CSV table of C-alpha atoms in Angstrom, one decimal:
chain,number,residue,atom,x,y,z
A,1,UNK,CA,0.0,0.0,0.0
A,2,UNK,CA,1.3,3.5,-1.2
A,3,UNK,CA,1.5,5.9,1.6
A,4,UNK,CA,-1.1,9.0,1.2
A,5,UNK,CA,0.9,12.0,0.1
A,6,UNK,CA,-0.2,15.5,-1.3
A,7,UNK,CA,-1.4,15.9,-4.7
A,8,UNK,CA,1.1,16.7,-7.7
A,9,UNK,CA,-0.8,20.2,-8.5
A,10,UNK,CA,-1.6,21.2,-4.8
A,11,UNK,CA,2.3,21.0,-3.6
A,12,UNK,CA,2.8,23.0,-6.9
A,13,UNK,CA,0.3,25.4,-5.5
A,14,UNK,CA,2.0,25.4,-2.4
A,15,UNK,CA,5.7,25.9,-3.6
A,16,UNK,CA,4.2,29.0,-5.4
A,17,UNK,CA,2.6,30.1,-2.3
A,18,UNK,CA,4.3,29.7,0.3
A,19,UNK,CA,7.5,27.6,0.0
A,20,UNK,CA,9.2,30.2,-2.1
A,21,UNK,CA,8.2,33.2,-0.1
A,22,UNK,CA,9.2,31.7,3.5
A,23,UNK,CA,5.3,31.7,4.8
A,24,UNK,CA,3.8,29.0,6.9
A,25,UNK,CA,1.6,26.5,5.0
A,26,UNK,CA,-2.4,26.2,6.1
A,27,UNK,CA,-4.1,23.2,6.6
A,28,UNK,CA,-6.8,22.3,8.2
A,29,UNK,CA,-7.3,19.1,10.1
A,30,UNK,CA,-10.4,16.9,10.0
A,31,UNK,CA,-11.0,17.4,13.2
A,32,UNK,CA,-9.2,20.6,15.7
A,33,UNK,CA,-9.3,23.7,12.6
A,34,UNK,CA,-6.3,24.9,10.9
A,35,UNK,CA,-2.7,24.5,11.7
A,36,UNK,CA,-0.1,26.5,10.2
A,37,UNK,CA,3.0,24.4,9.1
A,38,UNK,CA,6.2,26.8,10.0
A,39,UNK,CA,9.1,26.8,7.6
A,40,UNK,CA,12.2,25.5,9.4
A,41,UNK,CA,14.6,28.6,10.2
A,42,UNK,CA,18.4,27.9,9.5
A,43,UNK,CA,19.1,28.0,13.9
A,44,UNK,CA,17.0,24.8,14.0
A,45,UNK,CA,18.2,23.3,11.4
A,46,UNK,CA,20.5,20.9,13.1
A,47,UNK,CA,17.4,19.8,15.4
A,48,UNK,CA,15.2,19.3,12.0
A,49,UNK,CA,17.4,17.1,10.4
A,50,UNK,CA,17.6,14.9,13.1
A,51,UNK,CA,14.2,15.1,14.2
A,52,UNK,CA,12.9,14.4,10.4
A,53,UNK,CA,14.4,10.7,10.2
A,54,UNK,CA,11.2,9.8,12.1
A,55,UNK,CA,9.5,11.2,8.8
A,56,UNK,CA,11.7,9.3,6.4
A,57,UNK,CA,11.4,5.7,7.8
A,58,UNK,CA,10.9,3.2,4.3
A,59,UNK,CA,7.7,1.3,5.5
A,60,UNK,CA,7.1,-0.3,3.0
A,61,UNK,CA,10.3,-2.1,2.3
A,62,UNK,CA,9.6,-3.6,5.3
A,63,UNK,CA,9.3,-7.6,4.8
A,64,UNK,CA,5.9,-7.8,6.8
A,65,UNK,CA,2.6,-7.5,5.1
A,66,UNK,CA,0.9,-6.3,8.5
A,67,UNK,CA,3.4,-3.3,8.4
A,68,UNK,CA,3.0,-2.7,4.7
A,69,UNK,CA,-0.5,-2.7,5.0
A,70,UNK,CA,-0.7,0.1,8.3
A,71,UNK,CA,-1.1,3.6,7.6
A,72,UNK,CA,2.3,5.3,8.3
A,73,UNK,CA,1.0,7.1,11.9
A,74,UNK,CA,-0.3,3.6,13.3
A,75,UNK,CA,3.5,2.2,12.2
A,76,UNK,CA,5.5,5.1,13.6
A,77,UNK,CA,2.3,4.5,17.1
A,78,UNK,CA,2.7,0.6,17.3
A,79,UNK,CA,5.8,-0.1,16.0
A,80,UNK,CA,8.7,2.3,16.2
A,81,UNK,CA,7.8,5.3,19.2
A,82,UNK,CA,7.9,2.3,21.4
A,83,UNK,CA,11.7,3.9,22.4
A,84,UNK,CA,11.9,7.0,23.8
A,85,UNK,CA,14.9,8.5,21.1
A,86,UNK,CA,11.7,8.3,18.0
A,87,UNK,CA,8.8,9.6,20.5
A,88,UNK,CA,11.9,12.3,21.1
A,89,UNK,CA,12.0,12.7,17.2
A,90,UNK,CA,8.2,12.3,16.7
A,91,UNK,CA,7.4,15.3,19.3
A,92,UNK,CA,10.2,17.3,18.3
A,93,UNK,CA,9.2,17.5,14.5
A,94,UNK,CA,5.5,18.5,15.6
A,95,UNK,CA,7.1,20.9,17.9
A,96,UNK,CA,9.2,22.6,15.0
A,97,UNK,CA,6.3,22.9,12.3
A,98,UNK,CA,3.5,22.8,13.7
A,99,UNK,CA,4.2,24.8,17.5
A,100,UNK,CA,2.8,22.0,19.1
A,101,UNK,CA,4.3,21.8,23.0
A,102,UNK,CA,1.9,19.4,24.8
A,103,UNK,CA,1.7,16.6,22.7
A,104,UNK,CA,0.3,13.1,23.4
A,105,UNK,CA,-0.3,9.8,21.6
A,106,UNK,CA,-4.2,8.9,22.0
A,107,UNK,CA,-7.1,6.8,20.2
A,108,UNK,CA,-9.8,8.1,19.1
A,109,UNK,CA,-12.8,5.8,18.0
A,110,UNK,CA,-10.1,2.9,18.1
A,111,UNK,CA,-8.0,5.4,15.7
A,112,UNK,CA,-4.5,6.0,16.3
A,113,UNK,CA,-4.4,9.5,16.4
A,114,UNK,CA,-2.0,12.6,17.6
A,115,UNK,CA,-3.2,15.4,20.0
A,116,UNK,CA,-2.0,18.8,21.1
A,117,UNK,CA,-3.1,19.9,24.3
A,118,UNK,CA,-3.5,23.5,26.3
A,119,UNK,CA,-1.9,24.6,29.4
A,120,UNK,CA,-4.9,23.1,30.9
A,121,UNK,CA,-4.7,19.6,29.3
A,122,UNK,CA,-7.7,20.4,27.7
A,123,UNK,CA,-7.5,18.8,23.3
A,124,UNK,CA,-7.1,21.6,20.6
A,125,UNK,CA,-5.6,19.6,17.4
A,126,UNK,CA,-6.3,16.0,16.7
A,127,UNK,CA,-4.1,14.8,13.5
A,128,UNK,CA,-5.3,11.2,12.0
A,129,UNK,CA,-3.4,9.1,10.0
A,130,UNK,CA,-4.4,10.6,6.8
A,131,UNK,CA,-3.7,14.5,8.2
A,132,UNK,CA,0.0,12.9,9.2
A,133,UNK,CA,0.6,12.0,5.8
A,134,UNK,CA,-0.1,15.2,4.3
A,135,UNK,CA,1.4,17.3,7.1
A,136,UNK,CA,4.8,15.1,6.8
A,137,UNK,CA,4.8,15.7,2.9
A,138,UNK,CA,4.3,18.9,3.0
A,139,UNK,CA,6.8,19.2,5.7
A,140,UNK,CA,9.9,17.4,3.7
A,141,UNK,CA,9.0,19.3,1.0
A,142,UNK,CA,8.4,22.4,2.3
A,143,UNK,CA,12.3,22.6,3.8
A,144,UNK,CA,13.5,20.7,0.9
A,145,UNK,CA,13.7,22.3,-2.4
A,146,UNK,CA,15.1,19.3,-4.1
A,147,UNK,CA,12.7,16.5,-2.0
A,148,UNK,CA,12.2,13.5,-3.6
A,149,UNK,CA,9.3,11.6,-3.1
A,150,UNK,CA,9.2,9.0,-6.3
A,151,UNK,CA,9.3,5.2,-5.3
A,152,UNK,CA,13.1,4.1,-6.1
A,153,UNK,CA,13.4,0.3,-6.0
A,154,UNK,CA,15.7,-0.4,-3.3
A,155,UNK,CA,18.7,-1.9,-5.3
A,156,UNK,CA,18.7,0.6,-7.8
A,157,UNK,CA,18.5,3.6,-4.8
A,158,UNK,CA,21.6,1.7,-3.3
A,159,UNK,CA,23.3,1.6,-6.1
A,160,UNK,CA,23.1,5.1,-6.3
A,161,UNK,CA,24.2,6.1,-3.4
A,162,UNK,CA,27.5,3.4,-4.2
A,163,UNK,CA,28.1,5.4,-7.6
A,164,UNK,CA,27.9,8.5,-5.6
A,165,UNK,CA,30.3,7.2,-2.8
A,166,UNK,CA,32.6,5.9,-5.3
A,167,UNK,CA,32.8,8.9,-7.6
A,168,UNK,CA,33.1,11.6,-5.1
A,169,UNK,CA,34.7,9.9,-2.1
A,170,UNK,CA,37.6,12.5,-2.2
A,171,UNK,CA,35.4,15.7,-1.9
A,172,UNK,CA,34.7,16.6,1.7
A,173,UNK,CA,31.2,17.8,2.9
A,174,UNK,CA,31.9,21.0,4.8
A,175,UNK,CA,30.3,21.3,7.9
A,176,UNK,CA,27.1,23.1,8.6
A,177,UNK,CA,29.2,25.3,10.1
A,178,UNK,CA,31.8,26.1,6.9
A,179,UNK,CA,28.2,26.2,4.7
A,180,UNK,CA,26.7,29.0,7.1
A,181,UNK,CA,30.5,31.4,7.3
A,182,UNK,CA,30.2,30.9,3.1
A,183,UNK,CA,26.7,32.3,2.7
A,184,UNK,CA,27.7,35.5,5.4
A,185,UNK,CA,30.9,35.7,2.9
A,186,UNK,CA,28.5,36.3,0.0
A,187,UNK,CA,25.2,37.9,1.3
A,188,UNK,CA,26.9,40.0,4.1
A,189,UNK,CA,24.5,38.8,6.9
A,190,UNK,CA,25.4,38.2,9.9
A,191,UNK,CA,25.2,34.9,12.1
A,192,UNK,CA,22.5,36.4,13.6
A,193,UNK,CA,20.5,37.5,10.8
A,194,UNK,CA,21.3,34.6,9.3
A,195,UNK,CA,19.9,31.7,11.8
A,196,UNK,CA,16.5,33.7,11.3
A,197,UNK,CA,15.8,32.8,7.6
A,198,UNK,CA,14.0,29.8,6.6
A,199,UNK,CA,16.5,26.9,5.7
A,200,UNK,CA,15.1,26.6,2.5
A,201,UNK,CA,16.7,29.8,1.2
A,202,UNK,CA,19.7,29.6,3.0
A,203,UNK,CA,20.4,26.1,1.2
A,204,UNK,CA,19.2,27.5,-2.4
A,205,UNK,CA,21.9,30.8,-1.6
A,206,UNK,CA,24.8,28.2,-0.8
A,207,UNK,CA,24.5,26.3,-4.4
A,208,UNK,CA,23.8,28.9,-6.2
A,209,UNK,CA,27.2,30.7,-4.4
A,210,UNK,CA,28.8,27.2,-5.2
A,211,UNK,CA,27.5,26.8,-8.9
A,212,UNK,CA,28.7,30.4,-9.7
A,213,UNK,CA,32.3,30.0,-8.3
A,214,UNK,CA,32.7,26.6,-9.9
A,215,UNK,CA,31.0,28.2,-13.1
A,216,UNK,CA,33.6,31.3,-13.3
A,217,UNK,CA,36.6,29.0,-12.7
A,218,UNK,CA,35.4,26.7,-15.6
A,219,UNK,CA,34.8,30.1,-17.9
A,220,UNK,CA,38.9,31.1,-16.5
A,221,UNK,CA,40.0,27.7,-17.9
A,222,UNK,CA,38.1,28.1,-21.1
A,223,UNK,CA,39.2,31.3,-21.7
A,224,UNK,CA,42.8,29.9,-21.3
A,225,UNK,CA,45.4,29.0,-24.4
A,226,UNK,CA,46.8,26.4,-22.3
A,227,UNK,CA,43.6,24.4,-22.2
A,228,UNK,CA,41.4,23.1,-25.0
A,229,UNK,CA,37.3,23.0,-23.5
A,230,UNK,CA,35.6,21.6,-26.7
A,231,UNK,CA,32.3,21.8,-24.8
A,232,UNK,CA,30.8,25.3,-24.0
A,233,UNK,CA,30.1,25.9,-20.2
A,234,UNK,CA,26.4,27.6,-19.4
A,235,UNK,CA,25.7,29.4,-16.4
A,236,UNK,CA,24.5,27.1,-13.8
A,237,UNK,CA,20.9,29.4,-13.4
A,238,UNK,CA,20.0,28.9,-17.1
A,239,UNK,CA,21.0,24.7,-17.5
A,240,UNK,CA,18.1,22.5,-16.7
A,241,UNK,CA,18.1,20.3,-13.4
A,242,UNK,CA,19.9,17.2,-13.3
A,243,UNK,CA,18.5,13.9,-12.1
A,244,UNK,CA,20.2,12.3,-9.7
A,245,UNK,CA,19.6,9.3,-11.3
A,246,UNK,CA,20.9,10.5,-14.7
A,247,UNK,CA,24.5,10.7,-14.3
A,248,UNK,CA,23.8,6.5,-13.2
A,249,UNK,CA,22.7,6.1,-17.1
A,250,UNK,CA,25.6,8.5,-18.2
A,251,UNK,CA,28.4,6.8,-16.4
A,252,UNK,CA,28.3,3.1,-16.7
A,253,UNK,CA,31.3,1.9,-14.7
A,254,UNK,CA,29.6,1.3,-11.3
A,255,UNK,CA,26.8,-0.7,-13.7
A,256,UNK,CA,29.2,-3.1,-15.4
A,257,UNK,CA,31.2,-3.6,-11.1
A,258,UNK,CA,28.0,-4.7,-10.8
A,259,UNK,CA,27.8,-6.8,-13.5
A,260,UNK,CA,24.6,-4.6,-15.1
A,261,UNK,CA,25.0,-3.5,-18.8
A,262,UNK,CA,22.9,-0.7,-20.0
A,263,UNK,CA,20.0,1.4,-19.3
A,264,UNK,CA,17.7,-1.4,-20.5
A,265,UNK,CA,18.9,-3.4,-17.3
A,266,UNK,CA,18.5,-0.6,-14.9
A,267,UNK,CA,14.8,0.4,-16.2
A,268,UNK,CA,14.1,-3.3,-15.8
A,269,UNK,CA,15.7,-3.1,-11.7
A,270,UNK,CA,13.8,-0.2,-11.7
A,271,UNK,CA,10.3,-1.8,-12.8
């Protein structure tokens, strides 16, 4: 069974809305009103990214059909927030996005449900399974300009992430840290002002910064007699996305390790 996520056309609607622009997403619940769903700032970044694991869990790779066949909130309720690091996770996530600081795990009509309370203990917001889906999707892709929600089969997502391991295992990721002093070095914020804008635009500044450094170097080297560039070199902002899958189908030498030839062979892995 496929988890529920948001439609195509309505995340479309909401990137235009309100992903670009930094504001908090509206939804309302079945059952408690609306909720606003808060863009993650850059100074809790650290705390979102490990808090969003609990979001990112493949159920349905799982090798039980009971798992397979629960909804992704009754899986997280009866089968992983039985340890107290995912309930941590679970609670801090809802606390992030949503503001939610009295949280408790309840049933409602036999339902599996969520519930954030008042000062007084008294129920405000109930999420059900099928709100969670919709929150959590809009959530990833909401902090995530480059989320990626398409079903991978898992041999062909590992052998990605082997090709990618393999081809770049020289190149250091800098620190969150290094990433934040190189976007001050090219906006002229400060820390401080900085750690207040949504992490979404701070990771969009950083590649683009990136992109244009590597693109002028390349543009230096053309430009050079010593060095022949046969291929012209177009500015990062006007080349269409890559998928990360693409460069599997371009560069065959992790395929044939594996003893796979062609694209034929990876669209049939993929299938």
């Amino acid at each position: 069974m496929k988890v529920i996520v948001v439609e195509k056309d309505k995340l479309e609607l909401y990137e235009l809305n309100y992903f670009e622009n930094g504001f908090d997403v509206p939804y309302l619940l079945k059952k408690g009103g609306e909720v606003l769903i808060k863009p993650i700032l850059v100074k809790d970044y650290v705390k979102y990214e490990y808090a969003k694991q609990i979001l990112e869990i493949k159920k349905n790779e799982i090798n039980d059909i009971k798992v397979i066949q629960m909804s992704y909130l009754d899986f997280l309720i009866e089968c992983i927030c039985k340890q107290k690091e995912q309930i941590n996770q679970l609670y801090l996530i809802l606390n992030l996005c949503l503001g939610f600081k009295n949280i408790n795990i309840a049933k409602d009509k036999n339902k599996n449900c969520i519930v954030s309370c008042n000062k007084d203990n008294n129920i405000e917001k109930i999420i059900y399974s099928k709100d969670f889906d919709e929150i959590a999707s809009i959530i990833l892709h909401q902090n995530d300009s480059n989320y990626d929600d398409r079903y991978i089969n898992p041999d062909v997502r590992e052998m990605m992430e082997e090709y990618y391991k393999t081809k770049y295992k020289n190149i250091v990721s800098p620190s969150f840290e290094k990433r934040k002093a190189f976007v001050t070095s090219k906006t002229g914020l400060t820390t401080k002002q900085l750690n207040e804008i949504p992490y979404r635009e701070f990771d969009m500044i950083y590649h683009a910064s990136v992109d244009s450094d590597i693109y002028i170097g390349q543009k230096i080297i053309q430009g050079s007699y010593k060095y022949e560039v046969k291929k012209d070199i177009s500015h990062p902002l006007f080349t269409p996305d890559k998928d990360p899958y693409q460069e599997i189908f371009e560069d065959t030498t992790v395929l044939t390790e594996k003893g796979i030839s062609g694209v034929e062979s990876l669209n049939k892995i993929n299938q």
